[in-house]
Amino acid sequence: NAVMSTGSSPAELTWKAGVDFLTLGLTKTGTMGCEVIIIFGQDNCKRMHDLYARAKRSGHMPPKIRYFDAQIVAMLGHAKDMERLQSMDPQSIQVLASKDYWKDGLWLQLASHANAMAQHLSNAFLEYESQGISLMHPVQGNEVFVK
C-alpha cells in the first residue's frame, strides 16, 4: 500500500532507504497464511541459517509449502524470478529488486483498490463532521483513523 500511495518503487522504500529486513504479510491481500521475509545485504544474509532454524522450531515451515509458494507467486508475479531467488546471491537479489520486476503483480492492484476504498470511506466520514466525527490522521494508505 505504501508503494502505491507514495509512488515510490519497492527498492526506494526498502534497501535503498537502509532497511535490512522486510516482512511482507500477504494475508490481508487474499492469501491463506502467507508471510514473506526479505533480507537485504550480504551481512544480513549470513544470518539466514538462524532464521530457518527459528522458523522451523516455531512451526512456521509447513510440509506442503509449495501451496504457499503458489499464492506468493500469484500475488507478486513473475514465477521464473521467484524461483531464481532461491539460488541467488544477495547482490543479485538487490539488483533484481531494483529493477521492479514485481511492479505489475496482483499485490499492487489490490493495494491500489484498498487505498481507494480507504479514501472513499474517509470521505464518507467527513460528511458527519458536524456530528462530532472526525479523522484523526490524513489517509495515506489503506487505514482510516476516526474519532
PDB file of C-alpha atoms in Angstrom:
ATOM      1  CA  ASN A   1       0.000   0.000   0.000  1.00  0.00           C
ATOM      2  CA  ALA A   2       2.896   2.361   0.712  1.00  0.00           C
ATOM      3  CA  VAL A   3       4.306   1.701  -2.768  1.00  0.00           C
ATOM      4  CA  MET A   4       1.001   2.706  -4.341  1.00  0.00           C
ATOM      5  CA  SER A   5       0.302   5.711  -2.118  1.00  0.00           C
ATOM      6  CA  THR A   6       3.790   7.220  -2.378  1.00  0.00           C
ATOM      7  CA  GLY A   7       4.509   6.351  -5.997  1.00  0.00           C
ATOM      8  CA  SER A   8       7.937   5.103  -4.938  1.00  0.00           C
ATOM      9  CA  SER A   9       9.478   1.868  -6.127  1.00  0.00           C
ATOM     10  CA  PRO A  10       9.807  -1.099  -3.750  1.00  0.00           C
ATOM     11  CA  ALA A  11      13.593  -0.638  -3.879  1.00  0.00           C
ATOM     12  CA  GLU A  12      13.326   3.029  -2.832  1.00  0.00           C
ATOM     13  CA  LEU A  13      11.202   2.108   0.191  1.00  0.00           C
ATOM     14  CA  THR A  14      13.379  -0.815   1.291  1.00  0.00           C
ATOM     15  CA  TRP A  15      17.095  -1.440   0.807  1.00  0.00           C
ATOM     16  CA  LYS A  16      17.840   1.981  -0.706  1.00  0.00           C
ATOM     17  CA  ALA A  17      16.329   3.523   2.454  1.00  0.00           C
ATOM     18  CA  GLY A  18      18.507   1.335   4.695  1.00  0.00           C
ATOM     19  CA  VAL A  19      16.027  -1.436   5.521  1.00  0.00           C
ATOM     20  CA  ASP A  20      17.777  -4.684   6.497  1.00  0.00           C
ATOM     21  CA  PHE A  21      14.758  -6.976   6.918  1.00  0.00           C
ATOM     22  CA  LEU A  22      11.260  -6.710   5.486  1.00  0.00           C
ATOM     23  CA  THR A  23       8.257  -8.815   6.392  1.00  0.00           C
ATOM     24  CA  LEU A  24       5.670  -8.814   3.667  1.00  0.00           C
ATOM     25  CA  GLY A  25       2.368 -10.053   5.079  1.00  0.00           C
ATOM     26  CA  LEU A  26       0.105 -11.200   2.284  1.00  0.00           C
ATOM     27  CA  THR A  27      -2.861 -12.481   4.308  1.00  0.00           C
ATOM     28  CA  LYS A  28      -4.718  -9.150   4.177  1.00  0.00           C
ATOM     29  CA  THR A  29      -4.408  -9.150   0.406  1.00  0.00           C
ATOM     30  CA  GLY A  30      -6.085 -12.515  -0.006  1.00  0.00           C
ATOM     31  CA  THR A  31      -3.591 -15.307   0.592  1.00  0.00           C
ATOM     32  CA  MET A  32      -4.043 -18.000   3.206  1.00  0.00           C
ATOM     33  CA  GLY A  33      -1.359 -17.593   5.851  1.00  0.00           C
ATOM     34  CA  CYS A  34       1.493 -16.307   3.691  1.00  0.00           C
ATOM     35  CA  GLU A  35       4.317 -14.186   5.013  1.00  0.00           C
ATOM     36  CA  VAL A  36       7.471 -13.367   3.089  1.00  0.00           C
ATOM     37  CA  ILE A  37      10.694 -12.341   4.818  1.00  0.00           C
ATOM     38  CA  ILE A  38      13.084 -10.449   2.579  1.00  0.00           C
ATOM     39  CA  ILE A  39      16.656  -9.967   3.784  1.00  0.00           C
ATOM     40  CA  PHE A  40      18.809  -7.213   2.305  1.00  0.00           C
ATOM     41  CA  GLY A  41      22.617  -7.064   2.398  1.00  0.00           C
ATOM     42  CA  GLN A  42      25.269  -9.766   2.449  1.00  0.00           C
ATOM     43  CA  ASP A  43      25.963  -9.404   6.178  1.00  0.00           C
ATOM     44  CA  ASN A  44      22.315  -9.953   6.996  1.00  0.00           C
ATOM     45  CA  CYS A  45      22.050 -12.923   4.631  1.00  0.00           C
ATOM     46  CA  LYS A  46      24.681 -14.703   6.719  1.00  0.00           C
ATOM     47  CA  ARG A  47      22.012 -14.927   9.423  1.00  0.00           C
ATOM     48  CA  MET A  48      19.670 -16.897   7.134  1.00  0.00           C
ATOM     49  CA  HIS A  49      20.532 -20.226   8.769  1.00  0.00           C
ATOM     50  CA  ASP A  50      19.466 -18.859  12.162  1.00  0.00           C
ATOM     51  CA  LEU A  51      16.222 -17.584  10.654  1.00  0.00           C
ATOM     52  CA  TYR A  52      15.464 -21.000   9.141  1.00  0.00           C
ATOM     53  CA  ALA A  53      16.176 -22.725  12.466  1.00  0.00           C
ATOM     54  CA  ARG A  54      13.890 -20.352  14.363  1.00  0.00           C
ATOM     55  CA  ALA A  55      11.110 -20.706  11.804  1.00  0.00           C
ATOM     56  CA  LYS A  56      11.308 -24.492  11.887  1.00  0.00           C
ATOM     57  CA  ARG A  57      11.414 -24.614  15.691  1.00  0.00           C
ATOM     58  CA  SER A  58       8.330 -22.406  15.968  1.00  0.00           C
ATOM     59  CA  GLY A  59       6.325 -24.408  13.416  1.00  0.00           C
ATOM     60  CA  HIS A  60       6.448 -21.947  10.542  1.00  0.00           C
ATOM     61  CA  MET A  61       7.568 -24.437   7.905  1.00  0.00           C
ATOM     62  CA  PRO A  62       4.526 -26.387   6.782  1.00  0.00           C
ATOM     63  CA  PRO A  63       5.112 -29.656   4.886  1.00  0.00           C
ATOM     64  CA  LYS A  64       3.228 -28.530   1.764  1.00  0.00           C
ATOM     65  CA  ILE A  65       4.949 -25.176   1.451  1.00  0.00           C
ATOM     66  CA  ARG A  66       4.577 -25.226  -2.335  1.00  0.00           C
ATOM     67  CA  TYR A  67       0.905 -24.308  -1.834  1.00  0.00           C
ATOM     68  CA  PHE A  68       2.004 -21.170  -0.046  1.00  0.00           C
ATOM     69  CA  ASP A  69       4.632 -20.539  -2.719  1.00  0.00           C
ATOM     70  CA  ALA A  70       1.954 -20.671  -5.422  1.00  0.00           C
ATOM     71  CA  GLN A  71      -0.024 -17.961  -3.626  1.00  0.00           C
ATOM     72  CA  ILE A  72       3.064 -15.786  -3.284  1.00  0.00           C
ATOM     73  CA  VAL A  73       3.905 -16.144  -6.963  1.00  0.00           C
ATOM     74  CA  ALA A  74       0.305 -15.302  -7.890  1.00  0.00           C
ATOM     75  CA  MET A  75       0.387 -12.231  -5.665  1.00  0.00           C
ATOM     76  CA  LEU A  76       3.841 -10.893  -6.568  1.00  0.00           C
ATOM     77  CA  GLY A  77       4.058 -12.197 -10.121  1.00  0.00           C
ATOM     78  CA  HIS A  78       6.881 -13.490 -12.315  1.00  0.00           C
ATOM     79  CA  ALA A  79       7.279 -17.105 -11.159  1.00  0.00           C
ATOM     80  CA  LYS A  80      10.570 -17.513 -13.034  1.00  0.00           C
ATOM     81  CA  ASP A  81      12.115 -14.727 -10.959  1.00  0.00           C
ATOM     82  CA  MET A  82      10.706 -16.101  -7.697  1.00  0.00           C
ATOM     83  CA  GLU A  83      12.279 -19.489  -8.476  1.00  0.00           C
ATOM     84  CA  ARG A  84      15.626 -17.849  -9.240  1.00  0.00           C
ATOM     85  CA  LEU A  85      15.646 -16.050  -5.880  1.00  0.00           C
ATOM     86  CA  GLN A  86      16.261 -19.310  -4.036  1.00  0.00           C
ATOM     87  CA  SER A  87      19.689 -19.752  -5.615  1.00  0.00           C
ATOM     88  CA  MET A  88      20.800 -16.142  -5.975  1.00  0.00           C
ATOM     89  CA  ASP A  89      23.440 -14.285  -4.002  1.00  0.00           C
ATOM     90  CA  PRO A  90      22.326 -11.167  -2.058  1.00  0.00           C
ATOM     91  CA  GLN A  91      23.819  -8.696  -4.547  1.00  0.00           C
ATOM     92  CA  SER A  92      21.858 -10.250  -7.396  1.00  0.00           C
ATOM     93  CA  ILE A  93      18.680 -10.134  -5.349  1.00  0.00           C
ATOM     94  CA  GLN A  94      19.174  -6.407  -4.764  1.00  0.00           C
ATOM     95  CA  VAL A  95      19.680  -5.877  -8.495  1.00  0.00           C
ATOM     96  CA  LEU A  96      16.512  -7.863  -9.191  1.00  0.00           C
ATOM     97  CA  ALA A  97      14.552  -5.821  -6.621  1.00  0.00           C
ATOM     98  CA  SER A  98      15.854  -2.546  -8.032  1.00  0.00           C
ATOM     99  CA  LYS A  99      14.504  -3.391 -11.477  1.00  0.00           C
ATOM    100  CA  ASP A 100      10.935  -3.552 -10.107  1.00  0.00           C
ATOM    101  CA  TYR A 101      10.206  -6.973 -11.570  1.00  0.00           C
ATOM    102  CA  TRP A 102       7.137  -7.132  -9.368  1.00  0.00           C
ATOM    103  CA  LYS A 103       5.668  -3.813 -10.448  1.00  0.00           C
ATOM    104  CA  ASP A 104       2.690  -5.389 -12.255  1.00  0.00           C
ATOM    105  CA  GLY A 105       1.818  -8.014  -9.637  1.00  0.00           C
ATOM    106  CA  LEU A 106      -1.645  -8.580  -8.242  1.00  0.00           C
ATOM    107  CA  TRP A 107      -0.493  -7.144  -4.904  1.00  0.00           C
ATOM    108  CA  LEU A 108      -0.255  -3.673  -6.433  1.00  0.00           C
ATOM    109  CA  GLN A 109      -3.729  -3.895  -7.941  1.00  0.00           C
ATOM    110  CA  LEU A 110      -5.149  -4.939  -4.568  1.00  0.00           C
ATOM    111  CA  ALA A 111      -3.166  -2.238  -2.733  1.00  0.00           C
ATOM    112  CA  SER A 112      -4.450   0.415  -5.129  1.00  0.00           C
ATOM    113  CA  HIS A 113      -8.020  -0.767  -4.566  1.00  0.00           C
ATOM    114  CA  ALA A 114      -7.581  -0.839  -0.759  1.00  0.00           C
ATOM    115  CA  ASN A 115      -6.150   2.689  -0.790  1.00  0.00           C
ATOM    116  CA  ALA A 116      -9.033   3.946  -2.945  1.00  0.00           C
ATOM    117  CA  MET A 117     -11.606   2.337  -0.625  1.00  0.00           C
ATOM    118  CA  ALA A 118      -9.942   3.901   2.430  1.00  0.00           C
ATOM    119  CA  GLN A 119     -10.130   7.298   0.737  1.00  0.00           C
ATOM    120  CA  HIS A 120     -13.789   6.656  -0.136  1.00  0.00           C
ATOM    121  CA  LEU A 121     -14.542   5.686   3.480  1.00  0.00           C
ATOM    122  CA  SER A 122     -12.751   8.745   4.862  1.00  0.00           C
ATOM    123  CA  ASN A 123     -14.790  10.985   2.534  1.00  0.00           C
ATOM    124  CA  ALA A 124     -17.974   9.397   3.884  1.00  0.00           C
ATOM    125  CA  PHE A 125     -16.871  10.144   7.461  1.00  0.00           C
ATOM    126  CA  LEU A 126     -16.183  13.775   6.546  1.00  0.00           C
ATOM    127  CA  GLU A 127     -19.914  14.201   5.851  1.00  0.00           C
ATOM    128  CA  TYR A 128     -20.559  13.602   9.573  1.00  0.00           C
ATOM    129  CA  GLU A 129     -18.083  16.125  10.993  1.00  0.00           C
ATOM    130  CA  SER A 130     -20.957  18.244  12.305  1.00  0.00           C
ATOM    131  CA  GLN A 131     -21.957  15.293  14.497  1.00  0.00           C
ATOM    132  CA  GLY A 132     -18.548  15.092  16.158  1.00  0.00           C
ATOM    133  CA  ILE A 133     -16.956  12.502  13.872  1.00  0.00           C
ATOM    134  CA  SER A 134     -13.523  13.466  12.614  1.00  0.00           C
ATOM    135  CA  LEU A 135     -10.473  11.931  11.013  1.00  0.00           C
ATOM    136  CA  MET A 136      -7.558  11.631  13.418  1.00  0.00           C
ATOM    137  CA  HIS A 137      -4.945  11.486  10.626  1.00  0.00           C
ATOM    138  CA  PRO A 138      -4.893  12.105   6.878  1.00  0.00           C
ATOM    139  CA  VAL A 139      -5.469   8.965   4.829  1.00  0.00           C
ATOM    140  CA  GLN A 140      -2.140   7.966   3.275  1.00  0.00           C
ATOM    141  CA  GLY A 141      -2.751   4.308   2.561  1.00  0.00           C
ATOM    142  CA  ASN A 142      -5.369   1.750   3.429  1.00  0.00           C
ATOM    143  CA  GLU A 143      -6.088   2.772   7.035  1.00  0.00           C
ATOM    144  CA  VAL A 144      -8.653   5.243   8.310  1.00  0.00           C
ATOM    145  CA  PHE A 145      -8.443   6.524  11.888  1.00  0.00           C
ATOM    146  CA  VAL A 146     -11.662   8.086  13.130  1.00  0.00           C
ATOM    147  CA  LYS A 147     -12.518   9.832  16.392  1.00  0.00           C
TER     148      LYS A 147
END
